[in-house]
Tab-separated table of C-alpha atoms in Angstrom:
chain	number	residue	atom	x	y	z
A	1	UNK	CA	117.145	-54.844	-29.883
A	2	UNK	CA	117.057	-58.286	-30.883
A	3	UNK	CA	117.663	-61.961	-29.222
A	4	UNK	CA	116.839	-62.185	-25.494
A	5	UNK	CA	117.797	-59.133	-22.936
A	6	UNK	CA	116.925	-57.237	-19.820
A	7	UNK	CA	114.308	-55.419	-21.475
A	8	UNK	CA	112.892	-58.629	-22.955
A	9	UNK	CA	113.182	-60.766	-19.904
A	10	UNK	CA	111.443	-58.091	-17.719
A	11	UNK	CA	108.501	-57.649	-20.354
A	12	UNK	CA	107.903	-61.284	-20.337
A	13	UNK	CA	108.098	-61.701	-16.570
A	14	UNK	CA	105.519	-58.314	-15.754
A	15	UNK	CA	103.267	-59.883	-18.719
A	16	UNK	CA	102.129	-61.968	-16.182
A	17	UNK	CA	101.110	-59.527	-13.881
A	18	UNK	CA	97.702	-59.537	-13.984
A	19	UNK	CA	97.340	-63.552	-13.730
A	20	UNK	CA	99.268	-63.556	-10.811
A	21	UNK	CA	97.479	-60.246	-8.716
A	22	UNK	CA	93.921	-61.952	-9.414
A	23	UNK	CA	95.209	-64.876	-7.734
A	24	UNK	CA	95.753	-62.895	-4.776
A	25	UNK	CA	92.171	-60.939	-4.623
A	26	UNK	CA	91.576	-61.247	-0.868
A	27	UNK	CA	95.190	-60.047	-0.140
A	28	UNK	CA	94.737	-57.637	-2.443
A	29	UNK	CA	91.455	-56.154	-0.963
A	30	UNK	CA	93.070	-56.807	2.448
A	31	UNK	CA	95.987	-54.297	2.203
A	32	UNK	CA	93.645	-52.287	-0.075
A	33	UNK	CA	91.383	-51.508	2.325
A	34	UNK	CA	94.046	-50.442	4.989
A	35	UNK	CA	95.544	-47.486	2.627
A	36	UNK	CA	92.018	-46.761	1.709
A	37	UNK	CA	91.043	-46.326	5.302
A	38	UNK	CA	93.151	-43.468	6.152
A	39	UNK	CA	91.719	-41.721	3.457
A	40	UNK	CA	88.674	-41.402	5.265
A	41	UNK	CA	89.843	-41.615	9.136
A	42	UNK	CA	92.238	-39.267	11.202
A	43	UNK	CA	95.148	-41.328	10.340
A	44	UNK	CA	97.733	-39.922	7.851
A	45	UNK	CA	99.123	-42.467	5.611
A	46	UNK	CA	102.614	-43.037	6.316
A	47	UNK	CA	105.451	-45.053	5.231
A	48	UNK	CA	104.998	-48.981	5.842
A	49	UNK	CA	101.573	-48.309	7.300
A	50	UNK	CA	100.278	-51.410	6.219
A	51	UNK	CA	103.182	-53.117	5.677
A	52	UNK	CA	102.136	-56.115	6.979
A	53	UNK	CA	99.098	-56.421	5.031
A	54	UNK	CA	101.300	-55.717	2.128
A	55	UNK	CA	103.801	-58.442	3.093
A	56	UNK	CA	101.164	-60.855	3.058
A	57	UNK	CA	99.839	-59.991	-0.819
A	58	UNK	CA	103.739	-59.902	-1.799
A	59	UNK	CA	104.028	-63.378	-0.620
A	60	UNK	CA	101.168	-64.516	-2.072
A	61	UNK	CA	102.303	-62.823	-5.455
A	62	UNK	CA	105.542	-64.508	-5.504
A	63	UNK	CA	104.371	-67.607	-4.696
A	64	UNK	CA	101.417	-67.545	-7.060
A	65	UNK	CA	101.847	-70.530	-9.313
A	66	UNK	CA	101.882	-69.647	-12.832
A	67	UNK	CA	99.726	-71.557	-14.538
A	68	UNK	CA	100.214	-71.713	-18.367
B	1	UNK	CA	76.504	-34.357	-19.580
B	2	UNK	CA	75.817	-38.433	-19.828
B	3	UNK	CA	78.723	-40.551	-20.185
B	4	UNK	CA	79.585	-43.446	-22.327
B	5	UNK	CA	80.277	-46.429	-20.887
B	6	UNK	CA	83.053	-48.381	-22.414
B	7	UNK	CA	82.952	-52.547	-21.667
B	8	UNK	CA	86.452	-52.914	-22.811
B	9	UNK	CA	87.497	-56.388	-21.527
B	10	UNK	CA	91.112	-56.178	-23.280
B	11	UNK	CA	93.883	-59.294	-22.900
B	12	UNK	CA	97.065	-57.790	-21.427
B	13	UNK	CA	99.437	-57.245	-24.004
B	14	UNK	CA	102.911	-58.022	-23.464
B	15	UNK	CA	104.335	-54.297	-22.677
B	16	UNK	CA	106.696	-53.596	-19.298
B	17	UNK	CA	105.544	-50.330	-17.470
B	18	UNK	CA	108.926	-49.418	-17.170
B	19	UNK	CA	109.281	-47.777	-20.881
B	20	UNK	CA	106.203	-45.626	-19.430
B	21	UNK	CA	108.362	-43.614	-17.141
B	22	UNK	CA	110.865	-41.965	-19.090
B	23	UNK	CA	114.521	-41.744	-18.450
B	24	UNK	CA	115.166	-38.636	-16.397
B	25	UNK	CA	115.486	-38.989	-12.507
B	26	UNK	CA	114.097	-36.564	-10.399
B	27	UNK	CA	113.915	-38.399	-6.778
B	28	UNK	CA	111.676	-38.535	-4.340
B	29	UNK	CA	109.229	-35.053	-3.541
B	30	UNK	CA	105.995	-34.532	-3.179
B	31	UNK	CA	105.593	-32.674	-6.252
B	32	UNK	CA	102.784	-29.179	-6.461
B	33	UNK	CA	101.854	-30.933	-9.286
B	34	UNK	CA	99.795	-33.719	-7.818
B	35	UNK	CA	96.698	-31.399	-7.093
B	36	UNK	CA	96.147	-31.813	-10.698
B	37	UNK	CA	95.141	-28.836	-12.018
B	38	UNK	CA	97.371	-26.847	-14.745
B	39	UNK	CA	98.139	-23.248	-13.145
B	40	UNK	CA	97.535	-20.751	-15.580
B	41	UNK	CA	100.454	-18.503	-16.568
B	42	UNK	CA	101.033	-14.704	-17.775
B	43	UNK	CA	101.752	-14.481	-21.228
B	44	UNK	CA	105.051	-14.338	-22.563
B	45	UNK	CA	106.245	-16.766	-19.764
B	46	UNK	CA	109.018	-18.848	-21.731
B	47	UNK	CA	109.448	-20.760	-18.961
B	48	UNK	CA	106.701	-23.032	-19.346
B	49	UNK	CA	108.056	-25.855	-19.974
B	50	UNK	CA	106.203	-29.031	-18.659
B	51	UNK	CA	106.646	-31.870	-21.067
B	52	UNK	CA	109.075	-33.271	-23.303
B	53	UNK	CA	108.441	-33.074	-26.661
B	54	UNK	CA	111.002	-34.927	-27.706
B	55	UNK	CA	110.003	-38.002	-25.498
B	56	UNK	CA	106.732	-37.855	-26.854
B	57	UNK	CA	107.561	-37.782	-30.172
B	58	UNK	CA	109.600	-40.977	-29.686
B	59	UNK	CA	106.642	-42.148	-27.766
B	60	UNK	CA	104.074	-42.043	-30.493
B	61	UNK	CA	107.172	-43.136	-33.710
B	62	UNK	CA	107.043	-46.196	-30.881
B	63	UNK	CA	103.546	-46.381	-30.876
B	64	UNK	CA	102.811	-46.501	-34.542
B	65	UNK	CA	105.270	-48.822	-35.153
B	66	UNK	CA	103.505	-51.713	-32.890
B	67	UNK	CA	101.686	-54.247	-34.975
B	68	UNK	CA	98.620	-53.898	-33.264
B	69	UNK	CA	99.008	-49.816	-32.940
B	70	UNK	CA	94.948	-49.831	-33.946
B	71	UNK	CA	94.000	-51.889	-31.222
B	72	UNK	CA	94.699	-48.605	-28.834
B	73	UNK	CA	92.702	-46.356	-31.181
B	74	UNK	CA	89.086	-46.633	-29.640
B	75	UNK	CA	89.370	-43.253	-27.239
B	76	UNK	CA	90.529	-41.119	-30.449
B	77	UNK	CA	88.537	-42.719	-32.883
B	78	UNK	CA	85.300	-41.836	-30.408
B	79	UNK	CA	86.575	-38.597	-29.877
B	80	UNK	CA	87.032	-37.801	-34.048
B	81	UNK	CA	83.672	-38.871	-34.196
B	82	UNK	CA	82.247	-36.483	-32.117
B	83	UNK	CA	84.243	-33.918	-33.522
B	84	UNK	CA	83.038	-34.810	-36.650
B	85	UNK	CA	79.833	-34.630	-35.607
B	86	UNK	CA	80.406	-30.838	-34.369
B	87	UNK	CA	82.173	-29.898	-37.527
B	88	UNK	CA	78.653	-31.296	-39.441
B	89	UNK	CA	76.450	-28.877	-37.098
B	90	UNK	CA	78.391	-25.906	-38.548
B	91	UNK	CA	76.314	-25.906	-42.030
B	92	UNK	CA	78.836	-24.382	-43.890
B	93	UNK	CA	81.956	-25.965	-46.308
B	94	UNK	CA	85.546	-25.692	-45.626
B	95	UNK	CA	87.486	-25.387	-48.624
B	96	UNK	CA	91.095	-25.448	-46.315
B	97	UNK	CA	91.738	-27.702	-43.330
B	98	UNK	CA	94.124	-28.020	-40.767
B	99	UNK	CA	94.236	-31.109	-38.439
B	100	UNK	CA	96.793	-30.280	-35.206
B	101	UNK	CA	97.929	-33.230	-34.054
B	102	UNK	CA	96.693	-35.708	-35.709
B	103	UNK	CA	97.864	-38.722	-34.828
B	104	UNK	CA	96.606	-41.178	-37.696
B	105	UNK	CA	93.903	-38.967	-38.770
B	106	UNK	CA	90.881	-39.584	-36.983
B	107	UNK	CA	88.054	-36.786	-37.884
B	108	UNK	CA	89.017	-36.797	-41.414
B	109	UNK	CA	88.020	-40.064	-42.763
B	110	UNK	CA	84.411	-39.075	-41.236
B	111	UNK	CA	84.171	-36.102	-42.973
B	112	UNK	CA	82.623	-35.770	-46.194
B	113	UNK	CA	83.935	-33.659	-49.169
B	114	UNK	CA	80.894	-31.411	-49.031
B	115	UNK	CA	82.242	-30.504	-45.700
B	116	UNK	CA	85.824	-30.344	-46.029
B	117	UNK	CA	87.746	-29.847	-49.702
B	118	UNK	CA	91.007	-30.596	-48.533
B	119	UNK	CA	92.756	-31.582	-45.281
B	120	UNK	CA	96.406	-30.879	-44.104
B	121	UNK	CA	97.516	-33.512	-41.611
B	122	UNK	CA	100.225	-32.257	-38.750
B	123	UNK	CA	101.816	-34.093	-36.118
B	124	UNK	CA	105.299	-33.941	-34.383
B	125	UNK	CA	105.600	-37.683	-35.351
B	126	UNK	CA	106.463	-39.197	-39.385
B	127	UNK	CA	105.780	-43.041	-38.348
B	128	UNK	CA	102.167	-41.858	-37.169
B	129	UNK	CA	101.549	-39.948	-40.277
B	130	UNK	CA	102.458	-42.607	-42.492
B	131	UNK	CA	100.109	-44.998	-40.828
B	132	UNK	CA	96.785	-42.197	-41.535
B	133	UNK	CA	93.294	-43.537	-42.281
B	134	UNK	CA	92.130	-43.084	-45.688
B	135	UNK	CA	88.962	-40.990	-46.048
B	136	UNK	CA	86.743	-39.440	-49.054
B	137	UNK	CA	88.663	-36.208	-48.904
B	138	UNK	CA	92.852	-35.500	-50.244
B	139	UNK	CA	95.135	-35.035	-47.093
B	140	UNK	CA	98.221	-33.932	-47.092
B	141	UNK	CA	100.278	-34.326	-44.476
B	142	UNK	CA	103.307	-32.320	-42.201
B	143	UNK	CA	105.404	-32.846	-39.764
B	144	UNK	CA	105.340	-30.228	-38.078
B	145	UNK	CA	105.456	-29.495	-33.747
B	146	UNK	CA	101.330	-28.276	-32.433
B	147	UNK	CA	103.979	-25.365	-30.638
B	148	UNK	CA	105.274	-23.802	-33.776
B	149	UNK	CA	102.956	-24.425	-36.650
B	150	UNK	CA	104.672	-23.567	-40.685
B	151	UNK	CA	101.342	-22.058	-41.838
B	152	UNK	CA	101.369	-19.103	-43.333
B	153	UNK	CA	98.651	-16.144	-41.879
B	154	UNK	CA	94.730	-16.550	-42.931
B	155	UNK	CA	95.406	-19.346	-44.450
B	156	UNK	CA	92.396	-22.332	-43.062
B	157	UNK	CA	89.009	-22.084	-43.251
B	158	UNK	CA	88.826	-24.728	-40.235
B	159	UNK	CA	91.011	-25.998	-37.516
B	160	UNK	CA	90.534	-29.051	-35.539
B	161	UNK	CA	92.522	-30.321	-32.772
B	162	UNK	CA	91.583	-34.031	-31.096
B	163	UNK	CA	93.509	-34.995	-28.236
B	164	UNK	CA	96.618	-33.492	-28.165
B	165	UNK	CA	96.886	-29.789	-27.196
B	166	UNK	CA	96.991	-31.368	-23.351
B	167	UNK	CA	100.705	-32.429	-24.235
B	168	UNK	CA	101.644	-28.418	-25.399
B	169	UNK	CA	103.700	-26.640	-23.155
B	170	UNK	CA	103.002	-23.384	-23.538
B	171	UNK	CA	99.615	-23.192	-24.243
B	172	UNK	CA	97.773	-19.958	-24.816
B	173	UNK	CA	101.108	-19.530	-27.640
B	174	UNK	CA	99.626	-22.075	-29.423
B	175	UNK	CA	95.867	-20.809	-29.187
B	176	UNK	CA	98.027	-17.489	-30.808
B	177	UNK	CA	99.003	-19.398	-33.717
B	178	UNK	CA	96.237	-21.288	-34.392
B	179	UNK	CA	93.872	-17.819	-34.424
B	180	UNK	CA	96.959	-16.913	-36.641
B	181	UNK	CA	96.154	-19.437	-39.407
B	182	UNK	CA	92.673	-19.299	-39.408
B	183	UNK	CA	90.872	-16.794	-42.169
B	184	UNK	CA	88.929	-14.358	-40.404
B	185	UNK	CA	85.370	-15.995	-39.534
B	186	UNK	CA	87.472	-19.126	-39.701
B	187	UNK	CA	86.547	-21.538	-36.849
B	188	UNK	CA	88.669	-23.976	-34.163
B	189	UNK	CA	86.934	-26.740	-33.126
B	190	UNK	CA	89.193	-29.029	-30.608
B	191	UNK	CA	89.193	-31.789	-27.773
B	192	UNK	CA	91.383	-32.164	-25.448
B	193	UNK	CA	91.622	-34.053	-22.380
B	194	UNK	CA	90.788	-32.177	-19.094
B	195	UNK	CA	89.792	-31.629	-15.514
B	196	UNK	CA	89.642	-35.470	-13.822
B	197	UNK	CA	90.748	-37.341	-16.344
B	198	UNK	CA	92.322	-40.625	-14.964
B	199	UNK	CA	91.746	-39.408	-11.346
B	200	UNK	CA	91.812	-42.968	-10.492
B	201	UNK	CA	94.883	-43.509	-11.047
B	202	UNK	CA	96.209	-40.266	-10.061
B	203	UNK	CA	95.383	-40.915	-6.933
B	204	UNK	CA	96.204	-44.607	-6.648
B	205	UNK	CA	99.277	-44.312	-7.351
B	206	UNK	CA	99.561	-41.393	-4.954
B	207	UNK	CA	98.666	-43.107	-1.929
B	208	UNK	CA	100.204	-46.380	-2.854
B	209	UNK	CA	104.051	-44.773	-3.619
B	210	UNK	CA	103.149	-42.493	0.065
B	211	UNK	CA	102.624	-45.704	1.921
B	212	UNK	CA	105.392	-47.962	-0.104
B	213	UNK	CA	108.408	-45.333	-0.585
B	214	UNK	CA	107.643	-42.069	1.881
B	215	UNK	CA	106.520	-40.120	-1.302
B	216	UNK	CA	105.283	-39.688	-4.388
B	217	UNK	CA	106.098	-37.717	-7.510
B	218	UNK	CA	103.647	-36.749	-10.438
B	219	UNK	CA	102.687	-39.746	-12.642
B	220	UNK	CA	99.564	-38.424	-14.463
B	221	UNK	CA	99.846	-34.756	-16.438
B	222	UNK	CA	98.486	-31.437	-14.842
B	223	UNK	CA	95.670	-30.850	-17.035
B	224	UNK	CA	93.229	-27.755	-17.573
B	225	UNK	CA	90.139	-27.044	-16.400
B	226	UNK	CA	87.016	-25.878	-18.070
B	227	UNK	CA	87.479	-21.978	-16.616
B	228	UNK	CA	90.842	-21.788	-17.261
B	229	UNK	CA	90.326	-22.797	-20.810
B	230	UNK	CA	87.948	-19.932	-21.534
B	231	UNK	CA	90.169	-17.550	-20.865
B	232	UNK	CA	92.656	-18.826	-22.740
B	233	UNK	CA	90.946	-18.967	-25.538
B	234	UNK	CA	89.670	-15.496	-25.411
B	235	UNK	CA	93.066	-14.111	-24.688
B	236	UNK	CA	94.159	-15.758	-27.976
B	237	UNK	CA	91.120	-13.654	-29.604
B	238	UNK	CA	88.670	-16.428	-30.220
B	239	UNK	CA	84.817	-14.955	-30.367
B	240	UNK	CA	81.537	-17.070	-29.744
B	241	UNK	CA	83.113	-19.528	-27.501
B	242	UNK	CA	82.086	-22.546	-26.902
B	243	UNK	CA	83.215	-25.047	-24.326
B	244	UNK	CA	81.753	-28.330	-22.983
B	245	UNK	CA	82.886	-31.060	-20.945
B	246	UNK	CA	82.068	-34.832	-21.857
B	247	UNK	CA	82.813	-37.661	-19.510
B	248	UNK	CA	84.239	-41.047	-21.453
B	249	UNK	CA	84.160	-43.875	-19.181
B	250	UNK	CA	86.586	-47.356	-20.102
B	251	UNK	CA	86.342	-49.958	-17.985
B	252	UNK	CA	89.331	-52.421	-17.763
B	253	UNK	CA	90.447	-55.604	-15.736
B	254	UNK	CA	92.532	-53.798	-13.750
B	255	UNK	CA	95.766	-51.136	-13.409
B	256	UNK	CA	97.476	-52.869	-15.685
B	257	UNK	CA	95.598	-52.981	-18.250
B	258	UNK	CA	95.023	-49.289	-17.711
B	259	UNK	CA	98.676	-48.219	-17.859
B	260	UNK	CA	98.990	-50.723	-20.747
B	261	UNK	CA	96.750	-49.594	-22.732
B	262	UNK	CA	97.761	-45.475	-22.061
B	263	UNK	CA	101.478	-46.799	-23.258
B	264	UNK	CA	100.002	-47.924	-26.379
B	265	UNK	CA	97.799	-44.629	-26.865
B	266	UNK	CA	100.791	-43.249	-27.107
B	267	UNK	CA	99.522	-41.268	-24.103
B	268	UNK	CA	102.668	-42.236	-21.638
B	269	UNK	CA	103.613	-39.855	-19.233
B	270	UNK	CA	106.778	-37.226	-20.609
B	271	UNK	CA	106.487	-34.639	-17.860
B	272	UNK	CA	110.105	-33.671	-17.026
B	273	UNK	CA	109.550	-34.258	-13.362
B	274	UNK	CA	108.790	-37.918	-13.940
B	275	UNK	CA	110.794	-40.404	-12.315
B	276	UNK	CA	112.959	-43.047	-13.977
B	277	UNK	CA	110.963	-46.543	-12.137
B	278	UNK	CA	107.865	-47.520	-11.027
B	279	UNK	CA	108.808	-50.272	-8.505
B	280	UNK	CA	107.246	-53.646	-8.742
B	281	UNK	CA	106.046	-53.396	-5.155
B	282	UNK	CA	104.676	-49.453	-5.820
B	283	UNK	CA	102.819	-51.011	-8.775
B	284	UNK	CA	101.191	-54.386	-6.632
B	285	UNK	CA	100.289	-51.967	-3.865
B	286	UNK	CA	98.764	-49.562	-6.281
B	287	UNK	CA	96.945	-52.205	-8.382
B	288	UNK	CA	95.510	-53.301	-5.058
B	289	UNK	CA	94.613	-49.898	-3.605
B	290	UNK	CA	92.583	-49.171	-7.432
B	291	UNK	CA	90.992	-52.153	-7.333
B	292	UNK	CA	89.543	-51.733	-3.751
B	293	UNK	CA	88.859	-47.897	-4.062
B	294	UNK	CA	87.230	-47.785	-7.721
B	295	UNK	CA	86.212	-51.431	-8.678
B	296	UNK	CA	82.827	-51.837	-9.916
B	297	UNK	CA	80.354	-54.975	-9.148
B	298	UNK	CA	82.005	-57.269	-11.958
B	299	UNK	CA	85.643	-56.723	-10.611
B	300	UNK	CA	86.682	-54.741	-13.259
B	301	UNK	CA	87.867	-51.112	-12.825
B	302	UNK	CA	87.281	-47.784	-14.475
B	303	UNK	CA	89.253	-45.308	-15.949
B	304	UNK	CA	87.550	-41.859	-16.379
B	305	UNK	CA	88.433	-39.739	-19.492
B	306	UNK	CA	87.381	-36.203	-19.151
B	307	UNK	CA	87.275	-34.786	-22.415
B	308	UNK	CA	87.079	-30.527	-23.072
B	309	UNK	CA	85.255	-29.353	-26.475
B	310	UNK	CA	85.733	-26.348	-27.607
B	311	UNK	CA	84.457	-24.243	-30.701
B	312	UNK	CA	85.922	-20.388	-31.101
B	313	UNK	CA	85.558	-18.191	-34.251
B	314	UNK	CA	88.230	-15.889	-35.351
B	315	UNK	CA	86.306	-12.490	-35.417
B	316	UNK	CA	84.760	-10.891	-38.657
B	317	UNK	CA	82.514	-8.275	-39.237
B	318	UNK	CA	79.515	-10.837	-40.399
B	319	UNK	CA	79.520	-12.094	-36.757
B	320	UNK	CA	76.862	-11.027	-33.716
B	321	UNK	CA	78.121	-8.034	-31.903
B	322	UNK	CA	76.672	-7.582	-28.520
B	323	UNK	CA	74.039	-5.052	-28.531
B	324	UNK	CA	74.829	-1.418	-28.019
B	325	UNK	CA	73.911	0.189	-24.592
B	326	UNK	CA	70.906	1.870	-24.695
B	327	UNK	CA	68.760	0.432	-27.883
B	328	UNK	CA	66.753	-1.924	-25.865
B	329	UNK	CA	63.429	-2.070	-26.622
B	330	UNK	CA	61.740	-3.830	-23.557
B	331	UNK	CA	62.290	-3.485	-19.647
B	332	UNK	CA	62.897	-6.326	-16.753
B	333	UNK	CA	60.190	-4.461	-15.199
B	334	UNK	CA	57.490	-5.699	-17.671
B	335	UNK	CA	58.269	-9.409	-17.178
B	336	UNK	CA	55.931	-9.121	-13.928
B	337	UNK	CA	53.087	-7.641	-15.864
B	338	UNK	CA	52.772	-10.782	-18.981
B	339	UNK	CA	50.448	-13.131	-17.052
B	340	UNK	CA	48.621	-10.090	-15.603
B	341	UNK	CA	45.697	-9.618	-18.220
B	342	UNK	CA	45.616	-5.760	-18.986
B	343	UNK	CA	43.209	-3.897	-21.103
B	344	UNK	CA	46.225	-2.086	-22.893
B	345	UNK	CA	46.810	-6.068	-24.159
B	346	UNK	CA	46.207	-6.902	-27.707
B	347	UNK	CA	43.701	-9.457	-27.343
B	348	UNK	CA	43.369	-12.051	-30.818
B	349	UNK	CA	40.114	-13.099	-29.727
């Protein structure tokens, strides 16, 4: 596959991955710690649990500005 | 067993996570296989049938075409090392050797020709084999599947395996056919990956697709444990076993860099129960959930590589037999008495 495609645009935009989620560390640890929590306490870990904490780091994702 | 710790601080290479999750769709379950541990079957049982060979094979030509295909080596090259080292302790020379799956030849070019005469090279995958690492000893090399080896009977003095009998389906078959093509008092000497390996992100993943989508599906391979390998190897006839378990620790910035770097190991998942995506929002929320659960002081994360050794001898009559019933010459019942000084003692005063 040659020239510029799905594939290609996808890889370029999820190379950035990792720049982006360490700009978001305290979300990150935020929502992190809620899933991790239910590991240990009575709560079962359900679907959209900690979807707010999760909104949060998804904002904060998208929004991170890519700096380059 | 120590382990070795890894500081691999490696940039992200450009590589989308999608190509790591195959293309057949299974949908949503809680899969058995998520407990992680490789259920041993009868023998016979054709319908073991747990990975696809074919996407693996296309998964390693991919591989070894990259341009920086040896950046991903470090794991096997450490692991052909050690092997190496094992195939040293065994003071004897091979004149015949057979490398199963050898990716781009990794124990050979640290073997000496004392050691080994001459090497055949076998893999499922032509790029990889064109791509080998030159050594001191001739290789030739096959393209041949680990599952259904073209080797005639007695044929190797040694067999060595590294990293890559935990992709064979049917398992103790392939034990079979190695014992096959080993001479009698022939030996196997293999490493596989086992038990715990990549736990971490087993379980990440796990908890982050349960709390994202409702579910999760198997992402990391069932692997086998140290018991179960045992007895597989002494069903297949293997004598004088020997199996150890060695924990390789890499450390990486984070998920990413984990998955990234498995992708260009070649070591992608190609169970057919995989799913077709990983979502972007599965992979943020599982990124986040590794990073909190497993992070170390620095920020960075580990990856845990459990790997299996094991040595097994095709029987001869040269080897140890156990003793017969019967011809012992000393009882339990005199361990109590050594300290005791007797007068029946020979004393070599």
């Amino acid at each position: 596959m040659s020239g510029s495609n799905v594939w290609s645009r996808t890889r370029e935009k999820l190379r950035l991955f990792p720049e982006l989620f360490a700009q978001c560390a305290e979300e990150g640890a935020v929502y992190g710690k809620c899933v991790t929590a239910t590991t240990t306490g009575r709560q079962e870990l359900k679907k959209d649990l900690c979807a707010k904490e999760f909104e949060a780091l998804k904002s904060c994702f998208t929004n991170a500005p890519i700096r380059d | 067993m120590g382990s070795k710790v890894f500081h691999t601080l490696l940039s992200a290479a450009a590589r989308c996570p999608q190509a790591l999750f195959g293309c057949c769709y299974s949908g949503l379950r809680a899969s058995s296989w998520s407990s992680g541990s490789r259920r041993l079957m009868s023998n016979g049982d054709s319908s073991m049938n747990v990975f696809d060979r074919r996407m693996k094979r296309r998964q390693r030509d991919w591989s070894a075409k990259q341009q920086d295909s040896h950046l991903y080596d470090y794991l096997r090259d450490e692991v052909g090392t050690r092997l190496a080292d094992r195939v040293y302790d065994v003071a004897r020379t091979f004149p015949l050797a057979l490398d199963v799956g050898s990716g781009k030849s990794h124990i050979a070019p640290h073997l000496s020709k004392e050691v080994v005469e001459r090497f055949y090279l076998a893999d499922i995958s032509e790029p990889v084999l064109r791509r080998k690492k030159e050594g001191e000893i001739p290789t030739h090399c096959v393209v041949a599947d680990e599952e259904f080896l073209p080797f005639g009977e007695n044929t190797f003095d040694l067999v060595v395996s590294s990293l890559s009998i935990h992709w064979i389906n049917n398992l103790p078959e392939a034990f079979k056919q190695i014992h096959q093509v080993l001479k009698p008092d022939g030996v196997f000497i293999g490493a596989m990956l086992g038990g715990d390996t990549l736990y971490e992100l087993r379980c990440s993943l796990q908890l982050a697709e349960t709390e994202r989508e409702g579910g999760f599906s198997p992402h990391v391979s069932p692997y086998t444990s140290v018991s179960d390998l045992g007895h597989l190897l002494r069903q297949a006839g293997f004598n004088m076993l020997t199996v150890d378990v060695d924990d390789v620790v890499v450390h990486y910035p984070g998920m990413f860099e984990v998955m990234t770097d498995l992708q260009g190991m070649a070591e992608s998942n190609c169970l057919w129960n995989r799913r077709a995506l990983l979502h972007r929002d599965t992979m943020l929320a599982a990124a986040a959930v590794y990073k909190d659960m497993y992070s170390n002081e620095d920020g960075s994360v580990p990856a845990t590589f459990e790997i299996l050794y094991m040595i097994g001898w095709k029987p001869h009559e040269s080897q140890s037999q156990p003793a017969k019933r019967g011809t012992a010459t000393a009882s339990f019942g005199d361990l109590s008495k050594l300290n005791r000084p007797t007068t029946n003692q020979k004393d070599k005063s």
